[in-house]
CSV table of C-alpha atoms and ligand atoms in Angstrom, one decimal:
chain,number,residue,atom,x,y,z
A,1,MET,CA,-30.1,26.2,31.8
A,2,SER,CA,-27.6,25.7,34.6
A,3,THR,CA,-26.9,22.0,35.3
A,4,PRO,CA,-24.8,21.0,38.3
A,5,LEU,CA,-22.1,18.4,37.7
A,6,THR,CA,-19.2,16.7,39.4
A,7,LEU,CA,-15.8,16.6,37.6
A,8,ILE,CA,-13.0,14.4,38.9
A,9,GLY,CA,-9.5,14.6,37.6
A,10,LEU,CA,-7.9,18.0,37.3
A,11,GLY,CA,-5.0,17.5,34.9
A,12,PRO,CA,-4.8,20.1,32.1
A,13,MET,CA,-7.9,18.7,30.5
A,14,GLY,CA,-10.1,18.5,33.6
A,15,GLN,CA,-9.0,22.0,34.6
A,16,ALA,CA,-9.9,23.4,31.2
A,17,MET,CA,-13.3,21.7,31.4
A,18,VAL,CA,-14.2,23.0,34.8
A,19,ALA,CA,-13.1,26.5,33.8
A,20,LYS,CA,-15.5,26.4,30.8
A,21,TYR,CA,-18.4,25.0,32.9
A,22,LEU,CA,-17.9,27.8,35.5
A,23,GLU,CA,-17.8,30.4,32.6
A,24,HIS,CA,-21.1,29.1,31.4
A,25,GLY,CA,-22.7,29.3,34.9
A,26,HIS,CA,-22.9,25.5,35.7
A,27,PRO,CA,-22.1,24.7,39.3
A,28,VAL,CA,-19.2,22.2,39.5
A,29,THR,CA,-18.1,20.0,42.3
A,30,VAL,CA,-14.5,18.9,41.9
A,31,TRP,CA,-12.1,16.4,43.4
A,32,ASN,CA,-8.5,15.6,42.5
A,33,ARG,CA,-6.0,13.2,44.1
A,34,THR,CA,-3.5,16.1,44.4
A,35,ALA,CA,-5.8,18.5,46.1
A,36,SER,CA,-3.8,21.7,45.3
A,37,ARG,CA,-4.7,21.3,41.6
A,38,ALA,CA,-8.2,22.4,42.5
A,39,ASP,CA,-7.2,25.7,44.3
A,40,ASP,CA,-7.5,28.0,41.3
A,41,LEU,CA,-10.8,26.5,40.3
A,42,VAL,CA,-12.2,26.8,43.8
A,43,ALA,CA,-11.1,30.5,43.8
A,44,ARG,CA,-13.2,30.9,40.6
A,45,GLY,CA,-16.3,29.2,42.1
A,46,ALA,CA,-15.9,25.4,42.0
A,47,VAL,CA,-16.9,23.5,45.1
A,48,ARG,CA,-14.2,21.2,46.5
A,49,ALA,CA,-15.3,17.8,47.7
A,50,ASP,CA,-13.1,16.2,50.5
A,51,THR,CA,-13.3,12.7,49.0
A,52,PRO,CA,-14.3,11.1,45.7
A,53,ARG,CA,-17.3,9.6,47.6
A,54,ASP,CA,-18.5,13.1,48.5
A,55,ALA,CA,-17.9,14.4,45.0
A,56,VAL,CA,-20.0,11.6,43.5
A,57,ALA,CA,-22.8,12.1,46.1
A,58,ALA,CA,-23.0,15.8,45.1
A,59,ASN,CA,-24.5,15.3,41.6
A,60,ARG,CA,-26.1,12.8,39.3
A,61,LEU,CA,-23.7,13.6,36.4
A,62,VAL,CA,-20.1,12.6,37.2
A,63,VAL,CA,-17.5,13.5,34.5
A,64,LEU,CA,-14.1,11.8,34.8
A,65,SER,CA,-10.9,13.2,33.2
A,66,LEU,CA,-8.2,10.8,34.4
A,67,THR,CA,-5.1,9.3,32.9
A,68,ASP,CA,-6.7,5.9,32.2
A,69,TYR,CA,-9.5,3.6,33.2
A,70,GLN,CA,-7.6,2.0,36.1
A,71,ALA,CA,-7.7,5.4,37.7
A,72,MET,CA,-11.6,5.3,37.6
A,73,TYR,CA,-11.6,2.1,39.7
A,74,ASP,CA,-9.0,3.7,42.1
A,75,VAL,CA,-11.2,6.8,42.5
A,76,LEU,CA,-14.7,5.4,42.4
A,77,GLY,CA,-14.1,2.1,44.3
A,78,ASP,CA,-15.6,3.5,47.5
A,79,ALA,CA,-18.4,5.7,46.1
A,80,GLU,CA,-22.2,5.1,46.1
A,81,LEU,CA,-22.9,5.0,42.4
A,82,ALA,CA,-26.5,3.9,42.1
A,83,GLY,CA,-28.5,6.2,39.8
A,84,LYS,CA,-25.4,8.1,38.6
A,85,THR,CA,-24.3,8.8,35.0
A,86,VAL,CA,-20.5,8.5,34.7
A,87,VAL,CA,-19.1,10.2,31.6
A,88,ASN,CA,-15.6,8.9,31.3
A,89,LEU,CA,-13.4,11.1,29.1
A,90,SER,CA,-10.2,9.2,29.9
A,91,SER,CA,-8.1,7.6,27.2
A,92,ASP,CA,-7.7,3.8,27.2
A,93,THR,CA,-8.4,0.7,25.1
A,94,PRO,CA,-11.9,-0.1,23.8
A,95,ASP,CA,-12.1,-3.4,25.7
A,96,LYS,CA,-11.5,-1.5,29.0
A,97,THR,CA,-14.6,0.7,28.3
A,98,LEU,CA,-16.7,-2.5,28.0
A,99,LYS,CA,-15.4,-3.8,31.3
A,100,ALA,CA,-16.0,-0.4,32.9
A,101,ALA,CA,-19.6,-0.3,31.6
A,102,ALA,CA,-20.3,-3.7,33.2
A,103,TRP,CA,-18.6,-2.7,36.5
A,104,LEU,CA,-20.7,0.5,36.7
A,105,ALA,CA,-23.9,-1.4,35.7
A,106,GLU,CA,-23.3,-3.8,38.6
A,107,ARG,CA,-23.4,-0.8,40.9
A,108,GLY,CA,-26.5,0.7,39.3
A,109,ALA,CA,-24.8,3.4,37.2
A,110,GLU,CA,-24.7,4.1,33.5
A,111,LEU,CA,-21.5,4.8,31.5
A,112,VAL,CA,-21.1,7.2,28.6
A,113,VAL,CA,-17.7,7.0,27.0
A,114,GLY,CA,-16.1,10.1,25.6
A,115,GLY,CA,-12.9,10.9,23.7
A,116,VAL,CA,-11.9,14.6,23.6
A,117,MET,CA,-10.3,15.5,20.2
A,118,VAL,CA,-8.6,18.7,21.1
A,119,PRO,CA,-5.8,19.7,23.6
A,120,ALA,CA,-6.6,21.6,26.8
A,121,PRO,CA,-6.3,25.2,25.4
A,122,LEU,CA,-9.0,24.4,22.8
A,123,VAL,CA,-11.6,22.8,25.2
A,124,GLY,CA,-14.9,24.6,24.7
A,125,GLU,CA,-13.7,26.5,21.7
A,126,GLU,CA,-15.0,26.4,18.1
A,127,ALA,CA,-12.6,23.6,17.0
A,128,ALA,CA,-13.5,21.3,20.0
A,129,TYR,CA,-15.4,18.1,19.5
A,130,VAL,CA,-15.8,15.0,21.5
A,131,PHE,CA,-16.7,11.4,20.4
A,132,TYR,CA,-19.4,9.8,22.6
A,133,SER,CA,-20.9,6.3,22.8
A,134,GLY,CA,-23.1,4.4,25.2
A,135,PRO,CA,-26.9,4.3,25.9
A,136,LYS,CA,-28.5,6.9,23.6
A,137,ALA,CA,-31.2,8.0,26.0
A,138,VAL,CA,-28.6,8.6,28.8
A,139,PHE,CA,-26.3,10.5,26.4
A,140,GLU,CA,-29.3,12.7,25.2
A,141,GLN,CA,-30.2,13.6,28.8
A,142,HIS,CA,-26.8,15.2,29.2
A,143,ALA,CA,-26.0,16.2,25.7
A,144,GLU,CA,-26.6,19.9,26.3
A,145,VAL,CA,-24.3,20.2,29.2
A,146,LEU,CA,-21.7,18.1,27.5
A,147,ALA,CA,-21.7,20.4,24.5
A,148,VAL,CA,-20.1,23.1,26.7
A,149,ILE,CA,-16.7,21.4,26.3
A,150,GLY,CA,-17.0,20.8,22.6
A,151,ARG,CA,-19.4,19.7,19.8
A,152,THR,CA,-20.8,16.3,20.6
A,153,GLU,CA,-20.3,13.5,18.1
A,154,TYR,CA,-22.5,10.6,19.3
A,155,LEU,CA,-21.5,7.3,17.6
A,156,GLY,CA,-23.8,4.7,18.9
A,157,GLU,CA,-24.8,2.5,21.8
A,158,ASP,CA,-21.7,0.3,21.8
A,159,HIS,CA,-19.5,1.7,24.6
A,160,ALA,CA,-16.3,0.8,22.8
A,161,LEU,CA,-17.0,3.0,19.7
A,162,ALA,CA,-16.0,6.4,21.1
A,163,GLN,CA,-12.7,4.9,22.4
A,164,LEU,CA,-12.0,3.2,19.1
A,165,PHE,CA,-12.6,6.4,17.1
A,166,TYR,CA,-10.5,8.3,19.6
A,167,GLN,CA,-7.6,5.8,19.4
A,168,ALA,CA,-7.9,5.7,15.6
A,169,GLN,CA,-7.5,9.5,15.5
A,170,LEU,CA,-4.5,9.3,17.9
A,171,ASP,CA,-3.0,6.5,15.8
A,172,PHE,CA,-2.9,8.9,12.8
A,173,PHE,CA,-1.8,11.8,15.0
A,174,LEU,CA,1.0,10.2,16.8
A,175,THR,CA,2.4,8.4,13.7
A,176,THR,CA,2.2,11.6,11.7
A,177,LEU,CA,4.0,13.6,14.4
A,178,ALA,CA,6.7,10.9,14.6
A,179,ALA,CA,7.0,10.9,10.8
A,180,THR,CA,7.4,14.7,10.8
A,181,LEU,CA,10.2,14.5,13.3
A,182,HIS,CA,11.8,11.7,11.4
A,183,SER,CA,11.9,13.5,8.0
A,184,VAL,CA,13.2,16.6,9.7
A,185,ALA,CA,16.0,14.5,11.3
A,186,LEU,CA,17.0,13.2,7.9
A,187,VAL,CA,17.5,16.6,6.3
A,188,ARG,CA,19.2,18.0,9.5
A,189,THR,CA,22.0,15.4,9.0
A,190,ALA,CA,23.0,17.6,6.0
A,191,GLY,CA,23.1,20.8,8.2
A,192,VAL,CA,19.7,21.9,7.0
A,193,THR,CA,17.5,23.5,9.6
A,194,ALA,CA,13.9,22.4,10.3
A,195,ALA,CA,12.8,25.9,9.2
A,196,GLN,CA,14.4,25.5,5.8
A,197,PHE,CA,12.8,22.2,5.2
A,198,ALA,CA,9.4,23.1,6.6
A,199,PRO,CA,7.7,24.6,3.5
A,200,TYR,CA,8.4,21.4,1.5
A,201,LEU,CA,7.1,19.3,4.4
A,202,LYS,CA,4.0,21.5,4.7
A,203,ASP,CA,3.3,21.0,0.9
A,204,ASN,CA,3.7,17.2,1.4
A,205,ALA,CA,1.4,17.1,4.4
A,206,GLU,CA,-1.3,19.1,2.5
A,207,SER,CA,-1.1,16.7,-0.4
A,208,ILE,CA,-2.0,13.8,1.8
A,209,TRP,CA,-5.7,14.7,1.5
A,210,MET,CA,-5.5,13.8,-2.2
A,211,TYR,CA,-4.9,10.2,-1.1
A,212,LEU,CA,-7.9,10.1,1.3
A,213,GLU,CA,-10.5,9.7,-1.5
A,214,GLU,CA,-8.5,6.8,-3.0
A,215,THR,CA,-8.2,5.2,0.5
A,216,ILE,CA,-12.0,5.5,1.0
A,217,THR,CA,-12.9,4.0,-2.4
A,218,ALA,CA,-10.3,1.2,-2.2
A,219,VAL,CA,-10.9,0.2,1.4
A,220,ASP,CA,-14.7,0.3,1.3
A,221,ARG,CA,-14.8,-1.6,-2.0
A,222,GLY,CA,-12.0,-4.0,-1.1
A,223,GLU,CA,-10.5,-3.4,-4.5
A,224,HIS,CA,-7.0,-1.9,-5.3
A,225,PRO,CA,-6.8,-1.1,-9.0
A,226,GLY,CA,-4.2,1.2,-10.4
A,227,ASP,CA,-0.6,0.9,-11.5
A,228,LEU,CA,0.6,4.5,-11.1
A,229,ALA,CA,1.9,3.9,-7.6
A,230,ASN,CA,1.9,0.1,-7.1
A,231,ILE,CA,3.1,-1.8,-4.1
A,232,VAL,CA,6.4,-2.9,-5.8
A,233,MET,CA,7.4,0.7,-6.6
A,234,MET,CA,6.3,2.1,-3.2
A,235,GLY,CA,8.0,-0.9,-1.5
A,236,ALA,CA,11.3,0.0,-3.3
A,237,THR,CA,10.8,3.6,-2.0
A,238,ALA,CA,10.3,2.3,1.5
A,239,ASP,CA,13.6,0.4,1.1
A,240,HIS,CA,15.3,3.7,0.1
A,241,VAL,CA,13.9,5.6,3.1
A,242,VAL,CA,15.3,2.9,5.4
A,243,GLY,CA,18.6,3.0,3.5
A,244,ALA,CA,18.7,6.8,3.8
A,245,SER,CA,18.1,6.6,7.6
A,246,GLU,CA,20.7,3.9,8.1
A,247,ALA,CA,23.3,5.8,6.0
A,248,THR,CA,22.8,9.0,8.0
A,249,GLY,CA,22.5,7.4,11.4
A,250,VAL,CA,18.9,8.4,11.9
A,251,ASP,CA,16.8,5.9,13.8
A,252,ALA,CA,15.2,3.6,11.3
A,253,GLY,CA,12.5,2.0,13.4
A,254,LEU,CA,9.6,3.9,11.9
A,255,PRO,CA,10.5,3.4,8.2
A,256,ARG,CA,11.4,-0.2,8.9
A,257,ALA,CA,7.9,-0.8,10.2
A,258,VAL,CA,6.5,0.7,6.9
A,259,GLN,CA,9.0,-1.3,4.8
A,260,ASP,CA,7.9,-4.5,6.5
A,261,MET,CA,4.3,-3.9,5.5
A,262,TYR,CA,5.3,-3.4,1.8
A,263,ARG,CA,7.4,-6.6,1.9
A,264,ARG,CA,4.5,-8.6,3.4
A,265,ALA,CA,2.1,-7.1,0.8
A,266,ILE,CA,4.5,-8.2,-2.0
A,267,GLU,CA,4.8,-11.7,-0.5
A,268,ALA,CA,1.0,-11.9,-0.4
A,269,GLY,CA,0.8,-11.2,-4.1
A,270,HIS,CA,-0.3,-7.6,-4.0
A,271,GLY,CA,2.8,-6.2,-5.8
A,272,GLN,CA,1.0,-5.0,-8.9
A,273,GLU,CA,-1.9,-3.4,-7.1
A,274,SER,CA,-2.2,0.1,-5.9
A,275,TRP,CA,-0.5,1.2,-2.7
A,276,THR,CA,-3.9,1.0,-1.0
A,277,ALA,CA,-3.5,-2.9,-1.0
A,278,LEU,CA,-1.2,-2.3,2.0
A,279,TYR,CA,-4.5,-2.3,3.9
A,280,GLU,CA,-4.8,-6.1,3.2
A,281,VAL,CA,-1.8,-6.8,5.4
A,282,ILE,CA,-2.8,-4.2,8.0
A,283,LYS,CA,-6.4,-5.3,8.7
A,284,PRO,CA,-7.0,-8.2,11.1
A,285,ALA,CA,-6.4,-11.6,9.7
A,286,LYS,CA,-9.7,-13.5,9.4
B,301,NDP,P1,-3.2,13.5,33.0
B,301,NDP,O1,-3.4,12.3,32.2
B,301,NDP,O2,-1.9,13.9,33.2
B,301,NDP,O3,-4.0,13.4,34.4
B,301,NDP,C1,-5.3,13.5,34.6
B,301,NDP,C2,-5.7,13.3,36.1
B,301,NDP,O4,-5.7,11.9,36.4
B,301,NDP,C3,-4.9,14.0,37.1
B,301,NDP,O5,-5.8,14.8,37.8
B,301,NDP,C4,-4.4,12.8,38.0
B,301,NDP,O6,-4.3,13.2,39.4
B,301,NDP,C5,-5.4,11.8,37.8
B,301,NDP,N1,-5.0,10.4,38.1
B,301,NDP,C6,-4.2,9.6,37.4
B,301,NDP,N2,-4.1,8.4,38.0
B,301,NDP,C7,-4.9,8.5,39.1
B,301,NDP,C8,-5.2,7.5,40.1
B,301,NDP,N3,-4.7,6.3,40.1
B,301,NDP,N4,-6.0,7.9,41.1
B,301,NDP,C9,-6.5,9.2,41.1
B,301,NDP,N5,-6.3,10.1,40.2
B,301,NDP,C10,-5.4,9.7,39.2
B,301,NDP,O7,-4.0,14.7,32.4
B,301,NDP,P2,-4.8,15.3,31.1
B,301,NDP,O8,-5.7,16.3,31.8
B,301,NDP,O9,-3.8,15.8,30.1
B,301,NDP,O10,-5.6,14.2,30.4
B,301,NDP,C11,-6.8,13.6,30.9
B,301,NDP,C12,-7.2,12.5,29.9
B,301,NDP,O11,-7.6,13.2,28.7
B,301,NDP,C13,-6.2,11.5,29.5
B,301,NDP,O12,-6.8,10.3,29.4
B,301,NDP,C14,-5.6,12.0,28.2
B,301,NDP,O13,-5.1,11.0,27.4
B,301,NDP,C15,-6.9,12.6,27.6
B,301,NDP,N6,-6.6,13.7,26.6
B,301,NDP,C16,-5.6,14.6,26.9
B,301,NDP,C17,-5.4,15.6,26.0
B,301,NDP,C18,-4.3,16.6,26.2
B,301,NDP,O14,-3.9,17.4,25.3
B,301,NDP,N7,-3.7,16.7,27.4
B,301,NDP,C19,-6.2,15.8,24.7
B,301,NDP,C20,-7.3,14.9,24.6
B,301,NDP,C21,-7.5,13.9,25.5
B,301,NDP,P3,-3.1,14.0,40.0
B,301,NDP,O15,-3.3,15.4,39.7
B,301,NDP,O16,-3.1,13.7,41.5
B,301,NDP,O17,-1.8,13.4,39.4
């Protein structure tokens, strides 16, 4: 079924989404602050609105793909929002999504929050999925058309949930990318290329999934038995990674953050527990 929608924000993500909607035969009205970014999509059949107000007026379903939630206020401040469903796929903090839901509700609109878990070239492809949260009935009304950009993973009524899942995934992603670059920087100080080291790093990265089961059991039970890789031993290793970084002149900020967690876990009396007890110093203090 063809469902008309409005899409505001034509960065790489918004452009990829509009392209998929057009491919699937859904009429799309677009608006972007820098108007020229719509040119190619208009040539392919999208309708250009002159103002965000006109773009919102064109359809009941309004999808936003903007840099952050402040951009939503900048763009929608002037629009007539009563009766609209705003699906905001922009990244920001969970508390900002709650404020946005209240702001839209005051104007008679519903918010569905989304977090897209793939880069632009994969939008609408097999690997694509999107976390959603917000009013279930509203999400379900639009679930079919939202599925065009990726598998829908609805998490619940709490608007903050999708943003929290998204940021948790990005937390893992950004830290892992930085750690990858950091370990490559260490070996390169010895004249080794990234390509020479890569097979070992790949092996290491793949073995991380062995530790996921242990993480799940320990964190969900709140117990950290096991002395094969206890906090004292892992903490000593964290010291050595910092030492290796300092000795080679590689930035030690990332390993120092990890070292600090191990030190605090030892101070808190978790030294003889499994490495999973690090969670006890990471989680919020009660
Ligand atoms: P950008 O974050 O670079 O930009 C998105 C759009 O926001 C642009 O169209 C830009 O307009 C618009 N914008 C920003 N600030 C304002 C403002 N104050 N008023 C009006 N318009 C504004 O693009 P992406 O497409 O990469 O990302 C969109 C969202 O998706 C982001 O929140 C991002 O974190 C998230 N995301 C991105 C992924 C990626 O791989 N790129 C992957 C998954 C999620 P203009 O063109 O005029 O600058």
